[in-house]
PDB file of C-alpha atoms in Angstrom:
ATOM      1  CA  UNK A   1      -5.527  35.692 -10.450  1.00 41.00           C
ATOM      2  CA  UNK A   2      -2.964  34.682  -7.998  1.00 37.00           C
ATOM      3  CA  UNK A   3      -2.327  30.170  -7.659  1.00 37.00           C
ATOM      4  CA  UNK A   4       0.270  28.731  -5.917  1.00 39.00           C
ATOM      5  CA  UNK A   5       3.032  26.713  -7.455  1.00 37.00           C
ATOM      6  CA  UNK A   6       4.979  24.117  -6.337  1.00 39.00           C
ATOM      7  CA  UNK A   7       7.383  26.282  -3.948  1.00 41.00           C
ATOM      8  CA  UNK A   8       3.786  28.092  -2.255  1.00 42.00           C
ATOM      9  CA  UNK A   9       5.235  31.019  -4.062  1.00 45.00           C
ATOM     10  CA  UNK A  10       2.628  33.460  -5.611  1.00 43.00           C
ATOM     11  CA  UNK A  11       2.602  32.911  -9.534  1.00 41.00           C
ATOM     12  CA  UNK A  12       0.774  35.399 -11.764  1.00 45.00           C
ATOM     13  CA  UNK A  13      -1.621  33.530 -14.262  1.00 40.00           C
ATOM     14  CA  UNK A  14      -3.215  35.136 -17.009  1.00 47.00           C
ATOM     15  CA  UNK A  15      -6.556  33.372 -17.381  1.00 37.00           C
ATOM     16  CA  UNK A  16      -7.659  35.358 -20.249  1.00 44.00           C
ATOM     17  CA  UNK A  17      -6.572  32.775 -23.108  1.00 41.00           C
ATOM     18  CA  UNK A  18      -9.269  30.281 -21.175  1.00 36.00           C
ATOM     19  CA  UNK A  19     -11.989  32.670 -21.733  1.00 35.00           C
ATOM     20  CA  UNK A  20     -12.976  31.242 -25.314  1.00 33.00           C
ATOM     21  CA  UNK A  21     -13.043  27.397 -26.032  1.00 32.00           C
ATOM     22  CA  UNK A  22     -12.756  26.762 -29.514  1.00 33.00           C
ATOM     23  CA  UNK A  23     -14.796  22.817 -28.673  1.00 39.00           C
ATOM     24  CA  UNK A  24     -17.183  22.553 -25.808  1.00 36.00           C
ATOM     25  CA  UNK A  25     -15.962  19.431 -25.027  1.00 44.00           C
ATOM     26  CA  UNK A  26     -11.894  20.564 -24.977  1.00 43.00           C
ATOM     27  CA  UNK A  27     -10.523  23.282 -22.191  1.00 41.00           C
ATOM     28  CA  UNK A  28      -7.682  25.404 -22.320  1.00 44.00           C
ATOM     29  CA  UNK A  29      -5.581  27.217 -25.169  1.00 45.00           C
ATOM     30  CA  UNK A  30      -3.548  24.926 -27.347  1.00 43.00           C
ATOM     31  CA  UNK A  31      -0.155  24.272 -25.536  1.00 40.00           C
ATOM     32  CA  UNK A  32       3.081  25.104 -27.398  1.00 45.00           C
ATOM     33  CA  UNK A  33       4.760  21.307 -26.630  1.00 57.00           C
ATOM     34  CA  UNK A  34       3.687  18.211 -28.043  1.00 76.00           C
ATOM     35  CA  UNK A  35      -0.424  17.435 -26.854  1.00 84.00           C
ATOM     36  CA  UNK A  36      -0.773  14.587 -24.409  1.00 91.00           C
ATOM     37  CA  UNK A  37      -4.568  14.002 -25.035  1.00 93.00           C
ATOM     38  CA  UNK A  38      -6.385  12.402 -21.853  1.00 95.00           C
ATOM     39  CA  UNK A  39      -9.580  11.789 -21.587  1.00 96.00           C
ATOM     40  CA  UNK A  40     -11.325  12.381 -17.650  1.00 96.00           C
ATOM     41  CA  UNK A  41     -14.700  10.020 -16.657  1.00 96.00           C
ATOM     42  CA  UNK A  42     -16.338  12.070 -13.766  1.00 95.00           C
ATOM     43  CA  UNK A  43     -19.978  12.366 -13.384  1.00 94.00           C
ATOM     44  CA  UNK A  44     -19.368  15.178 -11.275  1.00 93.00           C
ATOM     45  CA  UNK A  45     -19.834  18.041 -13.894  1.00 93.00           C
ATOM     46  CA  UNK A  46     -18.041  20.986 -11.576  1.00 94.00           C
ATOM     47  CA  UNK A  47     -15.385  18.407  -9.919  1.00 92.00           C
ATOM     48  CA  UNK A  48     -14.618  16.973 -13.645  1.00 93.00           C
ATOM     49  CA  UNK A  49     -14.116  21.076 -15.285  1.00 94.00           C
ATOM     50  CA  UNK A  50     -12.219  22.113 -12.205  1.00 93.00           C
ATOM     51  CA  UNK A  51      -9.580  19.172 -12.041  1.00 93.00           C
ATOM     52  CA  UNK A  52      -9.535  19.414 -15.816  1.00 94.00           C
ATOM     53  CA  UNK A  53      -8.954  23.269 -15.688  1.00 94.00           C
ATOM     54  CA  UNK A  54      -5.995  23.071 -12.745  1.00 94.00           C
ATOM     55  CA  UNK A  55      -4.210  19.773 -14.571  1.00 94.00           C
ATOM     56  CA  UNK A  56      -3.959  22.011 -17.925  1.00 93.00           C
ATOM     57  CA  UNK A  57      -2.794  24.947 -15.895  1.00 93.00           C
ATOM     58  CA  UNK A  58       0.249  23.426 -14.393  1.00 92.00           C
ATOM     59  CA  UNK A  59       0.767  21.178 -17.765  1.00 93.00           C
ATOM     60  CA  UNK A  60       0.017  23.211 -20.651  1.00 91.00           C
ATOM     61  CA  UNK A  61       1.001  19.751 -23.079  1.00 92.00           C
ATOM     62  CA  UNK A  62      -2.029  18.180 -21.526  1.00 94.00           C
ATOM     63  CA  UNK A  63      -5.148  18.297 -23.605  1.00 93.00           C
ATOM     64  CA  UNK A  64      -8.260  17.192 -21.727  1.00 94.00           C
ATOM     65  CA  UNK A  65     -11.796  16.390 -22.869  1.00 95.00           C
ATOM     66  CA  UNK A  66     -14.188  14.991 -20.042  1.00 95.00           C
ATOM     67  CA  UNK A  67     -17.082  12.242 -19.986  1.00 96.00           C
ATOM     68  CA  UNK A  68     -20.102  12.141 -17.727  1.00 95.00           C
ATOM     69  CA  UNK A  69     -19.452   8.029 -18.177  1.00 94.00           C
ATOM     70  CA  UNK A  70     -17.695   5.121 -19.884  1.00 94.00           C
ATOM     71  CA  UNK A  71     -20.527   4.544 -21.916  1.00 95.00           C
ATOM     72  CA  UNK A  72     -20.065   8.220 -23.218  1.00 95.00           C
ATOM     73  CA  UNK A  73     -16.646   8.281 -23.827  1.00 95.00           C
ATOM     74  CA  UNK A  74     -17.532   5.231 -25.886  1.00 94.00           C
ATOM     75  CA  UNK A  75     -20.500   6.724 -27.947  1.00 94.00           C
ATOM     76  CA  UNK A  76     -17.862   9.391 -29.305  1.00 94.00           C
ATOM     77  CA  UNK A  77     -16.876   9.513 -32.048  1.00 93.00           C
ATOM     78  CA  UNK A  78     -13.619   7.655 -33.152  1.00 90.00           C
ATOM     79  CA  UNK A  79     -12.051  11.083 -35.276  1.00 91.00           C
ATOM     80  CA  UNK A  80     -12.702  12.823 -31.080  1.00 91.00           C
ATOM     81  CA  UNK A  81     -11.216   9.935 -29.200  1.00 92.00           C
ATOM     82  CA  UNK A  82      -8.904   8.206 -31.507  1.00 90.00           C
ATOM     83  CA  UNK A  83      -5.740  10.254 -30.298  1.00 91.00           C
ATOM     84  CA  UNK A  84      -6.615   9.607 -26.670  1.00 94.00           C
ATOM     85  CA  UNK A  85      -3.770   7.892 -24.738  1.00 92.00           C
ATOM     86  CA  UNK A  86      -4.532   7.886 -21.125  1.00 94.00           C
ATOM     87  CA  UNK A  87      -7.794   7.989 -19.728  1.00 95.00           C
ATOM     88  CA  UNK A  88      -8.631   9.244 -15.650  1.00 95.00           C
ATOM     89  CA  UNK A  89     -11.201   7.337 -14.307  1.00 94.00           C
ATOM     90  CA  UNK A  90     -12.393   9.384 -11.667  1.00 94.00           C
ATOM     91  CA  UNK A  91     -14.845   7.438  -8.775  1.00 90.00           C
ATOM     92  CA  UNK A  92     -16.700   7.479  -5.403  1.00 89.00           C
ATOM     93  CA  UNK A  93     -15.640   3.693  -4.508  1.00 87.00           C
ATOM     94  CA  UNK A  94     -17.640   2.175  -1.928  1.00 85.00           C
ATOM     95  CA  UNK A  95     -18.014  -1.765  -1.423  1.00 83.00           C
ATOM     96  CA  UNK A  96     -21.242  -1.772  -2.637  1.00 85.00           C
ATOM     97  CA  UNK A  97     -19.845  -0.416  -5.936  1.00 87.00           C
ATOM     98  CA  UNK A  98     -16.728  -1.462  -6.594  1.00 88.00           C
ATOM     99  CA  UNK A  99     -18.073  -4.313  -8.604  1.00 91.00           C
ATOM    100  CA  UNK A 100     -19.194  -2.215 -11.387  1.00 91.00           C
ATOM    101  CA  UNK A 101     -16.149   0.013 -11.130  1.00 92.00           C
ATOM    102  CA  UNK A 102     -13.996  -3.047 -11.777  1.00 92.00           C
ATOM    103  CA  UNK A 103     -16.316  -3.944 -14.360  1.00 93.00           C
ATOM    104  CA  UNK A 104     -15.840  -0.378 -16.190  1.00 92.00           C
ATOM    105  CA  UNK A 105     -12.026  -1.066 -15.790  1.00 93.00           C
ATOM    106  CA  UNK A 106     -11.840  -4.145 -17.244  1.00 93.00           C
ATOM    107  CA  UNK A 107     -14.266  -3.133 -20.246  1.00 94.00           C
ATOM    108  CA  UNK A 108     -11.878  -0.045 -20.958  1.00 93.00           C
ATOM    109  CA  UNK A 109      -9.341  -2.185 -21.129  1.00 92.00           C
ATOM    110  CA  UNK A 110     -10.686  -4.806 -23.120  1.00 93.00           C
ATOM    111  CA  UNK A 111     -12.119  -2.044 -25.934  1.00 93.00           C
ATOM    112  CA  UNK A 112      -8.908   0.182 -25.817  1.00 91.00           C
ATOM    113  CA  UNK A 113      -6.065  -2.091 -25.257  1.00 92.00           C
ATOM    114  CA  UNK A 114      -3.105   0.987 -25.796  1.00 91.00           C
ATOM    115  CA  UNK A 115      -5.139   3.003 -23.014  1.00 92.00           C
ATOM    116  CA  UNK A 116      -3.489   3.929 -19.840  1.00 94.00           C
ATOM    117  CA  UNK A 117      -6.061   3.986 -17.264  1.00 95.00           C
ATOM    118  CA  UNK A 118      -5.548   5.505 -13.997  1.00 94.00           C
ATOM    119  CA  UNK A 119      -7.861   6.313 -11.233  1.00 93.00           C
ATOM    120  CA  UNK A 120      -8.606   8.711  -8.773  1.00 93.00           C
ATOM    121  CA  UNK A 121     -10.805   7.600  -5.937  1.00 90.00           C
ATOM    122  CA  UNK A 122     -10.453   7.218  -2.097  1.00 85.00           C
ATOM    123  CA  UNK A 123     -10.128   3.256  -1.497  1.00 81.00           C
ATOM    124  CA  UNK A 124      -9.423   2.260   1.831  1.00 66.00           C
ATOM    125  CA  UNK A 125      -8.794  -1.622   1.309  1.00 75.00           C
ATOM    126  CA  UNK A 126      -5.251  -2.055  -0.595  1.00 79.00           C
ATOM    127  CA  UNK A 127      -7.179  -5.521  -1.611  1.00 81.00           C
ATOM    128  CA  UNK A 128      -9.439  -2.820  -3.485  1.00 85.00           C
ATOM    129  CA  UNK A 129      -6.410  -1.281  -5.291  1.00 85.00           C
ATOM    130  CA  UNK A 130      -4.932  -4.472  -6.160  1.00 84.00           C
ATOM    131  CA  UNK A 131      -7.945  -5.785  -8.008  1.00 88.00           C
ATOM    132  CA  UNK A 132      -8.216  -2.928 -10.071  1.00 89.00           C
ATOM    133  CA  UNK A 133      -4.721  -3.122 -10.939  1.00 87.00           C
ATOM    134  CA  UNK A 134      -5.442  -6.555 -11.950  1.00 88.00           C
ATOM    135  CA  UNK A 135      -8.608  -5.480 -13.875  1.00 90.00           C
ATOM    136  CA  UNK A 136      -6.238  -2.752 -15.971  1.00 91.00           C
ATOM    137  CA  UNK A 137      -5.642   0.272 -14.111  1.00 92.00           C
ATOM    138  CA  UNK A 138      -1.872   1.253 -14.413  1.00 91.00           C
ATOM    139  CA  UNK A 139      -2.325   4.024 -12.010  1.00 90.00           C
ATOM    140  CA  UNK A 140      -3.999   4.635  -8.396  1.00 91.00           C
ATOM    141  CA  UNK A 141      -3.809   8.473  -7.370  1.00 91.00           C
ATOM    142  CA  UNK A 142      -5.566   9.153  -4.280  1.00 89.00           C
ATOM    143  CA  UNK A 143      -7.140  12.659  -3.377  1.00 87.00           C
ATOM    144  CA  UNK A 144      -4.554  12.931  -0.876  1.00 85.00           C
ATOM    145  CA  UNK A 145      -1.922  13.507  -3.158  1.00 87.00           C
ATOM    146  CA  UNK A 146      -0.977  17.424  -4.445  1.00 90.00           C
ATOM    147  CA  UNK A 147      -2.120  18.003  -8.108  1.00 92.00           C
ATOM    148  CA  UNK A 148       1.401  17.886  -9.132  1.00 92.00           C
ATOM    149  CA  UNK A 149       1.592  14.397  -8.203  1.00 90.00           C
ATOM    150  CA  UNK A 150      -1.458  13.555  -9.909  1.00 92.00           C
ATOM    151  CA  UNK A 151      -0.153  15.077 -13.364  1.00 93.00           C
ATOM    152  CA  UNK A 152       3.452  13.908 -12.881  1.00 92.00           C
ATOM    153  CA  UNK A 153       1.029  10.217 -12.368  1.00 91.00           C
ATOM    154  CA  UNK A 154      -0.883  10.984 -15.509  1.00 92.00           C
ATOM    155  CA  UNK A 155       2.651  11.423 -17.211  1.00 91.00           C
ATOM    156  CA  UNK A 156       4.230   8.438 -16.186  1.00 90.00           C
ATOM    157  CA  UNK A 157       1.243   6.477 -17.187  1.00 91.00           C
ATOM    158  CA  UNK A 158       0.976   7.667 -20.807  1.00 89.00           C
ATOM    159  CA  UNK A 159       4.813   7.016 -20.923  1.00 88.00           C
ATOM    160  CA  UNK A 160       4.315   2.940 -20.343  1.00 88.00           C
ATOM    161  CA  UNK A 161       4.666   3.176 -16.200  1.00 88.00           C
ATOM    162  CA  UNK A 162       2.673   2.412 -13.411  1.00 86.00           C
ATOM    163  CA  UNK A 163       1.932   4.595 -10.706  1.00 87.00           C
ATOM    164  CA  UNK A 164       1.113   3.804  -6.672  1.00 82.00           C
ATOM    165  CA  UNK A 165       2.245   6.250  -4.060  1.00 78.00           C
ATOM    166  CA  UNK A 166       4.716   4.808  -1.759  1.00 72.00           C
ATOM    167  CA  UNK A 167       2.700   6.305   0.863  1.00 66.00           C
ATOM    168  CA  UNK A 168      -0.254   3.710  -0.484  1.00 65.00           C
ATOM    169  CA  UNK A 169       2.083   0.789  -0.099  1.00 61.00           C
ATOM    170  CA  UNK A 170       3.150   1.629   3.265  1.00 57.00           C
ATOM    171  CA  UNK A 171       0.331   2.162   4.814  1.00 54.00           C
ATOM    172  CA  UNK A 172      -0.992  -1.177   3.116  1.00 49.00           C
ATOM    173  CA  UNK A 173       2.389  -3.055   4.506  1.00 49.00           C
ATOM    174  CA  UNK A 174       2.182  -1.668   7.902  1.00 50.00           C
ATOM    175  CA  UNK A 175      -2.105  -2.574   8.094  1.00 48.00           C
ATOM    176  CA  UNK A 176      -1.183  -6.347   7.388  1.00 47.00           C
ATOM    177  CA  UNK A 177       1.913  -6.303   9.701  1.00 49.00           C
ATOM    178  CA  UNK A 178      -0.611  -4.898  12.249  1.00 51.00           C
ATOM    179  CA  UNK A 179      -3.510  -7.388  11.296  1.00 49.00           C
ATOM    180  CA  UNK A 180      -1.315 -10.161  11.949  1.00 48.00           C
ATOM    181  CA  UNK A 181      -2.086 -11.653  15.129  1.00 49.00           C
ATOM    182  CA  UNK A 182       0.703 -11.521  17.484  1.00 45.00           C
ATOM    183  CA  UNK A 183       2.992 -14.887  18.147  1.00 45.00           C
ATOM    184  CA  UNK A 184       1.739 -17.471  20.426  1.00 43.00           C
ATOM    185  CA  UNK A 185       4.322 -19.694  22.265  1.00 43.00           C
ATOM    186  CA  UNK A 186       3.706 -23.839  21.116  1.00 48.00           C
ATOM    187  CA  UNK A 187       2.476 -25.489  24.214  1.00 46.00           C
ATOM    188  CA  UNK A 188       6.059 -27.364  24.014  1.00 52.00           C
ATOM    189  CA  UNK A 189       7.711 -24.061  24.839  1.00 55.00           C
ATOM    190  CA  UNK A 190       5.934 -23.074  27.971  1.00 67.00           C
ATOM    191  CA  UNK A 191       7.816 -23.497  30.834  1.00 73.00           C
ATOM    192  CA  UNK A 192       7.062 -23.099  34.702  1.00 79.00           C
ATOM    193  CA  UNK A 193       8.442 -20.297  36.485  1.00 79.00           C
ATOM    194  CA  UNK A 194      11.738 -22.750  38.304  1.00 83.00           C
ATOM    195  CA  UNK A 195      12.110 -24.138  35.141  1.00 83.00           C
ATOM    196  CA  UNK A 196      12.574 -20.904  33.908  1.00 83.00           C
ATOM    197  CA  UNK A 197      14.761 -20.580  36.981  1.00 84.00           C
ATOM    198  CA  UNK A 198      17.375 -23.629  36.058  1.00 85.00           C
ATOM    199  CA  UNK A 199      17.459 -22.221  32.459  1.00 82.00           C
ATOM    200  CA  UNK A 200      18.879 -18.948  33.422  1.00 82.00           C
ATOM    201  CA  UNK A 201      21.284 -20.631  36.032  1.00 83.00           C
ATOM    202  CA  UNK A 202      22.202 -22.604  32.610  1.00 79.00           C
ATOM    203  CA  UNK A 203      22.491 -19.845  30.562  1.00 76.00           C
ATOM    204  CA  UNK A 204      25.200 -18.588  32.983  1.00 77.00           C
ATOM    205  CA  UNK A 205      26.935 -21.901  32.995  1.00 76.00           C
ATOM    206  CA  UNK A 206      26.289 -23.383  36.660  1.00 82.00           C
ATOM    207  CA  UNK A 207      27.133 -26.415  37.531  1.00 84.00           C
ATOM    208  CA  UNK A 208      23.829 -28.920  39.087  1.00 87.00           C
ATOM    209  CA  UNK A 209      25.147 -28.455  42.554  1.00 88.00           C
ATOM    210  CA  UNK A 210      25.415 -24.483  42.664  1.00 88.00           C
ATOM    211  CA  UNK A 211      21.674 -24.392  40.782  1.00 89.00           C
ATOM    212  CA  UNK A 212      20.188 -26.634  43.706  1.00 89.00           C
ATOM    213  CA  UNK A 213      21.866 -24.611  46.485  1.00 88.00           C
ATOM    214  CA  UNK A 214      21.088 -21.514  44.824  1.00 88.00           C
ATOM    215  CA  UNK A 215      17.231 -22.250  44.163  1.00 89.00           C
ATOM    216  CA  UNK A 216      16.644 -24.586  47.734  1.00 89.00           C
ATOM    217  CA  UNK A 217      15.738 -27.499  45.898  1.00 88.00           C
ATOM    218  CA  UNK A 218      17.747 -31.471  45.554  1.00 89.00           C
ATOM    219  CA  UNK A 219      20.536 -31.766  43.027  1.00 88.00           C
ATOM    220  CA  UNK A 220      18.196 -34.738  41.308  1.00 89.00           C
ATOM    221  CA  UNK A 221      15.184 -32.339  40.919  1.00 90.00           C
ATOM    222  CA  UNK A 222      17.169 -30.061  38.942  1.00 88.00           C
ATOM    223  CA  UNK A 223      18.575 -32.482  37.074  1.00 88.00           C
ATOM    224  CA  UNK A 224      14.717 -33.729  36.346  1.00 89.00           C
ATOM    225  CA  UNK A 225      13.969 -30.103  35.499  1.00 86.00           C
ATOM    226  CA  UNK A 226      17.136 -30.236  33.139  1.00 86.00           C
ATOM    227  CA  UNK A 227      15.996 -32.880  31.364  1.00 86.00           C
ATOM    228  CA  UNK A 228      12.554 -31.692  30.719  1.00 86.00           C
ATOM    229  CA  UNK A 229      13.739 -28.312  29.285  1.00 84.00           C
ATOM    230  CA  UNK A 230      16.229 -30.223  27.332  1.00 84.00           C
ATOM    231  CA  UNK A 231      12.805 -32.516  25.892  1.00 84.00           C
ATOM    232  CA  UNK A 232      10.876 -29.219  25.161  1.00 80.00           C
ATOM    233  CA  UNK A 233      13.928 -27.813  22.934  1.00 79.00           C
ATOM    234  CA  UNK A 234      15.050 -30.590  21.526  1.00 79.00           C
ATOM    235  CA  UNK A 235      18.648 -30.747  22.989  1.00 78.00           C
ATOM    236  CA  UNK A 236      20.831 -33.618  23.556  1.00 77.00           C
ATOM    237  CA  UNK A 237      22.563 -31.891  26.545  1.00 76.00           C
ATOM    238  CA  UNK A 238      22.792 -28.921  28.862  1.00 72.00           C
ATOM    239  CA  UNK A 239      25.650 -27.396  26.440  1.00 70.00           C
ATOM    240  CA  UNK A 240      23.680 -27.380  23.874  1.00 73.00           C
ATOM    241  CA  UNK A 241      20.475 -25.862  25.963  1.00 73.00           C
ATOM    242  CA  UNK A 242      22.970 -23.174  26.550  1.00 69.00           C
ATOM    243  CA  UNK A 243      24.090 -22.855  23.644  1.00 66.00           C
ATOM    244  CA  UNK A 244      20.446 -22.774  21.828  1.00 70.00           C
ATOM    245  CA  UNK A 245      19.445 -19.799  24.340  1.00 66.00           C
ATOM    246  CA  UNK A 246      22.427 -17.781  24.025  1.00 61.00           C
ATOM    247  CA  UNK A 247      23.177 -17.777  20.439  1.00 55.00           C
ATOM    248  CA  UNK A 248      19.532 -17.373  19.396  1.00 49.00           C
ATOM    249  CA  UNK A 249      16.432 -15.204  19.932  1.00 48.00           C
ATOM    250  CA  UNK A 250      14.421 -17.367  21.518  1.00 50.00           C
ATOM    251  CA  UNK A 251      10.753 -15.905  21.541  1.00 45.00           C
ATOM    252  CA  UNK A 252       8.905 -18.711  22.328  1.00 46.00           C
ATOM    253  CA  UNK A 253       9.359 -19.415  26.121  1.00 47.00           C
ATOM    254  CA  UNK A 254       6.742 -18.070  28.064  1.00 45.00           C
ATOM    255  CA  UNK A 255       6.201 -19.065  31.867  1.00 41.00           C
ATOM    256  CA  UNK A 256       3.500 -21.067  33.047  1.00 47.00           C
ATOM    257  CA  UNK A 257       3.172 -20.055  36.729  1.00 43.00           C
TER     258      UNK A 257
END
């Protein structure tokens, strides 16, 4: 049987040392490195043996028994589990369920404090990911990641780490940037379109006189208009109006025709 590695170059794989299993519910030879025993929850029967299979055939150190439930891996016995360190909680999360999913994190956690619990699910809300973080889990893989990610996961778990693709956070950091709604200019920051006109001539540095010949209107309207803009951003005169719309971003004027 031809796979493909890591570099999508063919590897050869003997699969004839899988063709026996010495315990129904253990897969794969016995690796030549120290065992990393993990236990995989999956109520998916053929989804549960061939993740198993493909995470032992790129790790040989991992050895994997599976568990229709939590409730199962609980009923076994304590000379089967007692050398299991990290446990993959594989799920279909929906809203509807996530409840009981948290629930089977949390009791994991409370019956097997030294577990590492990671799971593998498809969770849209990072809300979602943060509560189950919260109720244990030390590790989120998605199904979008490559199975080398998800074993090089299940490593750093069982080693004392935490694992959440970057990819997850991003995504997550960019939804609430995006869910934010966008800034609205305060009421005393909207200014009428020749108000808008003096501050520019202001921004430039023009004296009263030039700004009324410039814009047709009397020296003491502008000087009116100068004093209302100077109100709205809380200046004490036109340098410092200037000086406040040169030196700083000032997103908040919008004009109020």
């Amino acid at each position: 049987m031809t796979i493909l590695s890591i570099t999508d170059q063919p590897v050869k794989t003997d699969l004839a040392p899988y063709s026996s299993v010495a315990n129904a519910n253990h897969i794969g030879p016995a690796p030549s490195r120290e065992e990393m025993e993990i236990a995989i929850i999956d109520d998916r029967p053929l989804m549960c043996d061939c993740f198993a299979r493909s995470l032992e055939l790129i790790e040989p150190s991992f050895r994997i028994q599976r568990y229709p439930t939590v409730e199962a891996f609980d009923a076994a016995s304590p000379e089967e589990t007692e050398r299991v360190s990290t446990v993959l909680l594989c799920v279909m999360w929906s809203n509807s369920q996530a409840d009981y999913h948290l629930s089977r994190i949390a009791h994991l956690k409370a019956t097997r404090p030294s577990l590492g619990i990671v799971m593998l699910s498809d969770i849209e809300s990072f809300d979602d990911i943060v509560k189950a973080v919260e109720s244990g889990t030390r590790g989120y893989i998605p199904t979008s990641v490559s199975l080398q990610v998800a074993a090089k996961a299940i490593q750093l778990v069982a080693a004392g780490g935490t694992f959440v693709p970057p990819s997850v956070l991003f995504s997550s950091s960019q939804a609430i940037k995006d869910s934010q709604p966008a800034k609205q200019p305060q009421g005393d920051n909207v200014f009428t379109s020749r108000q808008m006109a003096v501050i520019e001539a202001l921004r430039r540095g023009k004296a009263n006189k030039v700004i009324a010949y410039e814009l047709n209107m009397c020296e003491s309207t502008v000087k009116v208009h100068i004093r209302n803009v100077m109100k709205k951003l809380r200046a004490r005169n036109r340098t410092e109006v200037a000086y406040i719309l040169n030196t700083t971003p000032y997103d908040g004027v919008s004009i109020r025709n």
